[in-house]
PDB file of C-alpha atoms in Angstrom:
ATOM      1  CA  MET A   1     -92.272 -69.107 -57.377  1.00 53.00           C
ATOM      2  CA  THR A   2     -94.070 -65.183 -57.221  1.00 60.00           C
ATOM      3  CA  SER A   3     -96.391 -63.835 -55.086  1.00 64.00           C
ATOM      4  CA  ARG A   4     -98.561 -62.261 -57.867  1.00 71.00           C
ATOM      5  CA  THR A   5    -102.127 -61.981 -56.825  1.00 71.00           C
ATOM      6  CA  PHE A   6    -105.386 -60.124 -57.888  1.00 71.00           C
ATOM      7  CA  PRO A   7    -107.859 -59.001 -55.527  1.00 75.00           C
ATOM      8  CA  LEU A   8    -111.565 -59.941 -56.044  1.00 76.00           C
ATOM      9  CA  THR A   9    -113.315 -56.848 -57.167  1.00 83.00           C
ATOM     10  CA  ARG A  10    -116.982 -56.202 -55.903  1.00 87.00           C
ATOM     11  CA  ALA A  11    -117.963 -57.634 -59.517  1.00 83.00           C
ATOM     12  CA  ASP A  12    -116.032 -61.209 -58.879  1.00 78.00           C
ATOM     13  CA  ARG A  13    -117.497 -61.026 -55.657  1.00 82.00           C
ATOM     14  CA  MET A  14    -121.223 -61.230 -57.269  1.00 86.00           C
ATOM     15  CA  VAL A  15    -120.607 -63.726 -59.619  1.00 80.00           C
ATOM     16  CA  GLY A  16    -118.517 -66.242 -57.211  1.00 78.00           C
ATOM     17  CA  VAL A  17    -121.752 -66.298 -55.193  1.00 85.00           C
ATOM     18  CA  ALA A  18    -123.685 -66.892 -58.283  1.00 83.00           C
ATOM     19  CA  VAL A  19    -121.540 -69.636 -59.258  1.00 80.00           C
ATOM     20  CA  THR A  20    -121.151 -71.312 -56.178  1.00 81.00           C
ATOM     21  CA  GLY A  21    -125.053 -71.170 -55.592  1.00 82.00           C
ATOM     22  CA  LEU A  22    -125.463 -72.657 -58.895  1.00 83.00           C
ATOM     23  CA  ALA A  23    -122.962 -75.393 -57.801  1.00 82.00           C
ATOM     24  CA  LYS A  24    -124.293 -76.180 -54.848  1.00 81.00           C
ATOM     25  CA  VAL A  25    -127.750 -77.278 -56.136  1.00 85.00           C
ATOM     26  CA  GLY A  26    -125.761 -79.077 -58.703  1.00 84.00           C
ATOM     27  CA  LEU A  27    -125.452 -76.867 -62.134  1.00 78.00           C
ATOM     28  CA  SER A  28    -121.969 -76.495 -63.356  1.00 81.00           C
ATOM     29  CA  LEU A  29    -121.152 -73.228 -65.665  1.00 76.00           C
ATOM     30  CA  LEU A  30    -118.362 -75.026 -68.341  1.00 78.00           C
ATOM     31  CA  GLY A  31    -116.988 -77.192 -65.558  1.00 85.00           C
ATOM     32  CA  SER A  32    -117.152 -75.225 -62.286  1.00 90.00           C
ATOM     33  CA  ARG A  33    -117.151 -76.405 -59.076  1.00 95.00           C
ATOM     34  CA  VAL A  34    -116.987 -75.765 -55.225  1.00 95.00           C
ATOM     35  CA  LEU A  35    -113.636 -76.303 -53.903  1.00 97.00           C
ATOM     36  CA  ALA A  36    -113.237 -77.258 -50.638  1.00 97.00           C
ATOM     37  CA  VAL A  37    -109.526 -77.615 -48.643  1.00 98.00           C
ATOM     38  CA  ARG A  38    -108.582 -77.480 -45.334  1.00 97.00           C
ATOM     39  CA  GLY A  39    -107.048 -74.278 -44.238  1.00 97.00           C
ATOM     40  CA  ARG A  40    -103.289 -74.087 -43.384  1.00 96.00           C
ATOM     41  CA  LYS A  41    -103.666 -72.351 -40.157  1.00 95.00           C
ATOM     42  CA  SER A  42    -107.025 -73.230 -39.194  1.00 95.00           C
ATOM     43  CA  GLY A  43    -108.014 -76.727 -40.012  1.00 94.00           C
ATOM     44  CA  GLU A  44    -111.243 -75.400 -41.198  1.00 96.00           C
ATOM     45  CA  LEU A  45    -112.661 -76.456 -44.381  1.00 96.00           C
ATOM     46  CA  ARG A  46    -112.625 -73.604 -46.898  1.00 96.00           C
ATOM     47  CA  THR A  47    -114.679 -73.226 -50.114  1.00 95.00           C
ATOM     48  CA  VAL A  48    -113.951 -71.390 -53.032  1.00 94.00           C
ATOM     49  CA  PRO A  49    -115.707 -71.529 -56.831  1.00 93.00           C
ATOM     50  CA  VAL A  50    -113.261 -72.773 -59.130  1.00 95.00           C
ATOM     51  CA  ASN A  51    -113.038 -74.069 -62.741  1.00 94.00           C
ATOM     52  CA  LEU A  52    -112.441 -77.963 -63.124  1.00 97.00           C
ATOM     53  CA  LEU A  53    -110.385 -78.034 -66.456  1.00 97.00           C
ATOM     54  CA  THR A  54    -109.736 -81.277 -68.383  1.00 97.00           C
ATOM     55  CA  VAL A  55    -106.215 -81.707 -71.174  1.00 97.00           C
ATOM     56  CA  ASP A  56    -105.683 -85.010 -72.679  1.00 96.00           C
ATOM     57  CA  GLY A  57    -108.118 -87.431 -70.330  1.00 96.00           C
ATOM     58  CA  GLN A  58    -106.258 -85.359 -67.457  1.00 98.00           C
ATOM     59  CA  ARG A  59    -108.076 -82.690 -64.784  1.00 98.00           C
ATOM     60  CA  TYR A  60    -106.558 -79.842 -63.210  1.00 98.00           C
ATOM     61  CA  LEU A  61    -107.369 -76.275 -61.200  1.00 98.00           C
ATOM     62  CA  VAL A  62    -105.520 -73.072 -62.435  1.00 98.00           C
ATOM     63  CA  ALA A  63    -105.736 -69.758 -60.258  1.00 96.00           C
ATOM     64  CA  PRO A  64    -105.856 -67.159 -62.769  1.00 94.00           C
ATOM     65  CA  ARG A  65    -105.664 -65.000 -59.527  1.00 92.00           C
ATOM     66  CA  GLY A  66    -102.168 -65.919 -58.729  1.00 93.00           C
ATOM     67  CA  GLN A  67    -100.613 -67.031 -55.370  1.00 93.00           C
ATOM     68  CA  VAL A  68    -104.391 -66.938 -53.379  1.00 94.00           C
ATOM     69  CA  GLN A  69    -105.284 -68.524 -50.460  1.00 95.00           C
ATOM     70  CA  TRP A  70    -106.919 -71.537 -51.862  1.00 97.00           C
ATOM     71  CA  VAL A  71    -103.508 -72.182 -53.531  1.00 97.00           C
ATOM     72  CA  ARG A  72    -101.389 -71.875 -50.447  1.00 97.00           C
ATOM     73  CA  ASN A  73    -103.935 -74.174 -48.586  1.00 98.00           C
ATOM     74  CA  LEU A  74    -104.160 -76.372 -51.382  1.00 98.00           C
ATOM     75  CA  ARG A  75     -99.959 -76.816 -50.913  1.00 98.00           C
ATOM     76  CA  VAL A  76    -100.215 -77.709 -47.227  1.00 97.00           C
ATOM     77  CA  ALA A  77    -103.018 -79.640 -47.483  1.00 98.00           C
ATOM     78  CA  GLY A  78    -102.224 -82.112 -50.526  1.00 98.00           C
ATOM     79  CA  GLU A  79    -105.556 -82.845 -51.239  1.00 98.00           C
ATOM     80  CA  GLY A  80    -109.496 -81.651 -51.488  1.00 98.00           C
ATOM     81  CA  GLU A  81    -113.045 -82.305 -52.605  1.00 98.00           C
ATOM     82  CA  LEU A  82    -114.260 -80.924 -55.658  1.00 98.00           C
ATOM     83  CA  ARG A  83    -118.551 -80.331 -54.968  1.00 96.00           C
ATOM     84  CA  ILE A  84    -121.201 -80.371 -57.585  1.00 95.00           C
ATOM     85  CA  GLY A  85    -124.664 -80.312 -56.064  1.00 93.00           C
ATOM     86  CA  ARG A  86    -124.907 -83.316 -53.128  1.00 94.00           C
ATOM     87  CA  ARG A  87    -121.623 -85.035 -54.906  1.00 96.00           C
ATOM     88  CA  THR A  88    -118.058 -85.089 -53.321  1.00 97.00           C
ATOM     89  CA  GLU A  89    -115.102 -85.904 -55.065  1.00 97.00           C
ATOM     90  CA  ARG A  90    -112.239 -86.092 -52.782  1.00 98.00           C
ATOM     91  CA  PHE A  91    -109.079 -85.938 -54.880  1.00 98.00           C
ATOM     92  CA  VAL A  92    -105.408 -85.630 -54.063  1.00 98.00           C
ATOM     93  CA  ALA A  93    -103.369 -82.839 -55.494  1.00 98.00           C
ATOM     94  CA  GLU A  94    -100.399 -82.262 -57.694  1.00 98.00           C
ATOM     95  CA  GLU A  95     -98.977 -79.175 -58.394  1.00 98.00           C
ATOM     96  CA  LEU A  96     -97.236 -78.895 -61.948  1.00 98.00           C
ATOM     97  CA  ALA A  97     -93.931 -77.304 -62.298  1.00 98.00           C
ATOM     98  CA  ASP A  98     -93.787 -74.486 -64.618  1.00 98.00           C
ATOM     99  CA  SER A  99     -92.627 -76.191 -67.416  1.00 97.00           C
ATOM    100  CA  ALA A 100     -95.284 -78.414 -67.547  1.00 98.00           C
ATOM    101  CA  LYS A 101     -98.327 -75.975 -67.543  1.00 98.00           C
ATOM    102  CA  VAL A 102     -98.117 -74.608 -70.859  1.00 98.00           C
ATOM    103  CA  PRO A 103    -100.548 -77.100 -72.713  1.00 98.00           C
ATOM    104  CA  VAL A 104    -103.098 -76.189 -69.376  1.00 98.00           C
ATOM    105  CA  LEU A 105    -102.702 -72.550 -69.656  1.00 97.00           C
ATOM    106  CA  ARG A 106    -103.467 -72.786 -73.021  1.00 98.00           C
ATOM    107  CA  GLU A 107    -106.479 -74.388 -72.762  1.00 97.00           C
ATOM    108  CA  TYR A 108    -107.743 -72.906 -69.751  1.00 97.00           C
ATOM    109  CA  LEU A 109    -107.155 -69.633 -71.961  1.00 96.00           C
ATOM    110  CA  ARG A 110    -109.090 -71.198 -74.741  1.00 96.00           C
ATOM    111  CA  LYS A 111    -112.148 -72.191 -72.755  1.00 95.00           C
ATOM    112  CA  TRP A 112    -112.097 -69.578 -69.896  1.00 91.00           C
ATOM    113  CA  ALA A 113    -110.543 -66.417 -71.178  1.00 90.00           C
ATOM    114  CA  TRP A 114    -113.845 -64.514 -71.129  1.00 86.00           C
ATOM    115  CA  GLU A 115    -113.953 -64.746 -67.796  1.00 84.00           C
ATOM    116  CA  VAL A 116    -110.319 -64.888 -66.539  1.00 87.00           C
ATOM    117  CA  GLY A 117    -108.662 -63.305 -69.462  1.00 85.00           C
ATOM    118  CA  ARG A 118    -108.291 -60.132 -67.347  1.00 89.00           C
ATOM    119  CA  PHE A 119    -105.553 -61.654 -65.002  1.00 89.00           C
ATOM    120  CA  PHE A 120    -103.071 -62.870 -68.333  1.00 90.00           C
ATOM    121  CA  ASP A 121    -101.836 -59.278 -68.970  1.00 88.00           C
ATOM    122  CA  GLY A 122    -102.475 -60.260 -72.498  1.00 91.00           C
ATOM    123  CA  LEU A 123    -102.056 -63.117 -73.365  1.00 95.00           C
ATOM    124  CA  ASP A 124    -104.352 -65.706 -75.124  1.00 94.00           C
ATOM    125  CA  ALA A 125    -104.671 -69.398 -76.520  1.00 96.00           C
ATOM    126  CA  SER A 126    -103.045 -68.366 -79.439  1.00 96.00           C
ATOM    127  CA  SER A 127     -99.932 -66.916 -77.794  1.00 97.00           C
ATOM    128  CA  ASP A 128     -96.744 -69.087 -78.697  1.00 97.00           C
ATOM    129  CA  ASP A 129     -95.118 -71.538 -75.956  1.00 98.00           C
ATOM    130  CA  ALA A 130     -92.565 -69.132 -74.845  1.00 98.00           C
ATOM    131  CA  ALA A 131     -94.858 -66.217 -73.422  1.00 97.00           C
ATOM    132  CA  LEU A 132     -97.003 -69.093 -71.583  1.00 97.00           C
ATOM    133  CA  LEU A 133     -94.221 -70.463 -70.486  1.00 98.00           C
ATOM    134  CA  ALA A 134     -92.820 -67.118 -69.213  1.00 97.00           C
ATOM    135  CA  ALA A 135     -96.034 -66.217 -67.282  1.00 96.00           C
ATOM    136  CA  ALA A 136     -96.360 -69.832 -66.008  1.00 97.00           C
ATOM    137  CA  PRO A 137     -94.884 -69.136 -62.353  1.00 96.00           C
ATOM    138  CA  ASP A 138     -97.569 -66.472 -62.052  1.00 95.00           C
ATOM    139  CA  PHE A 139    -100.223 -69.148 -62.212  1.00 96.00           C
ATOM    140  CA  PRO A 140     -99.905 -71.862 -59.858  1.00 97.00           C
ATOM    141  CA  ALA A 141    -101.638 -75.120 -61.583  1.00 98.00           C
ATOM    142  CA  PHE A 142    -102.764 -78.440 -60.011  1.00 98.00           C
ATOM    143  CA  ARG A 143    -103.203 -81.770 -61.509  1.00 98.00           C
ATOM    144  CA  VAL A 144    -106.423 -83.585 -59.798  1.00 98.00           C
ATOM    145  CA  LEU A 145    -105.798 -87.117 -59.090  1.00 98.00           C
ATOM    146  CA  ALA A 146    -107.749 -89.863 -57.435  1.00 96.00           C
ATOM    147  CA  PRO A 147    -107.219 -90.240 -53.781  1.00 92.00           C
TER     148      PRO A 147
END
């Protein structure tokens, strides 16, 4: 596991606030949700906007900024909530092995490269499997399962 992270810029924070606000009133931008997960130290619910991805009927969360706080919290908690408007869906998280991330990362880049592509060092949905596999340790991904 690498410790690569990408800090939020002012623009990232502004977009996050807007996406979170829209999700709270029930509007999703291309699958966006508010992730709520217990803090690993505080035990308090922490929230962050995320992109919920579906690949071959399975749902995933990908961390394009690397080993960020929500990733660390989800690893410890093992479960969380996805929120959109008044709907709250509890889930269990299963972290993917790097070898299983290639199709997930490819689809994530296909759908959201316009938003997160700058974190992927020139990779895109057309990158070969070897390049995506080499980058996989930098991008945690979780399968979203029913509790």
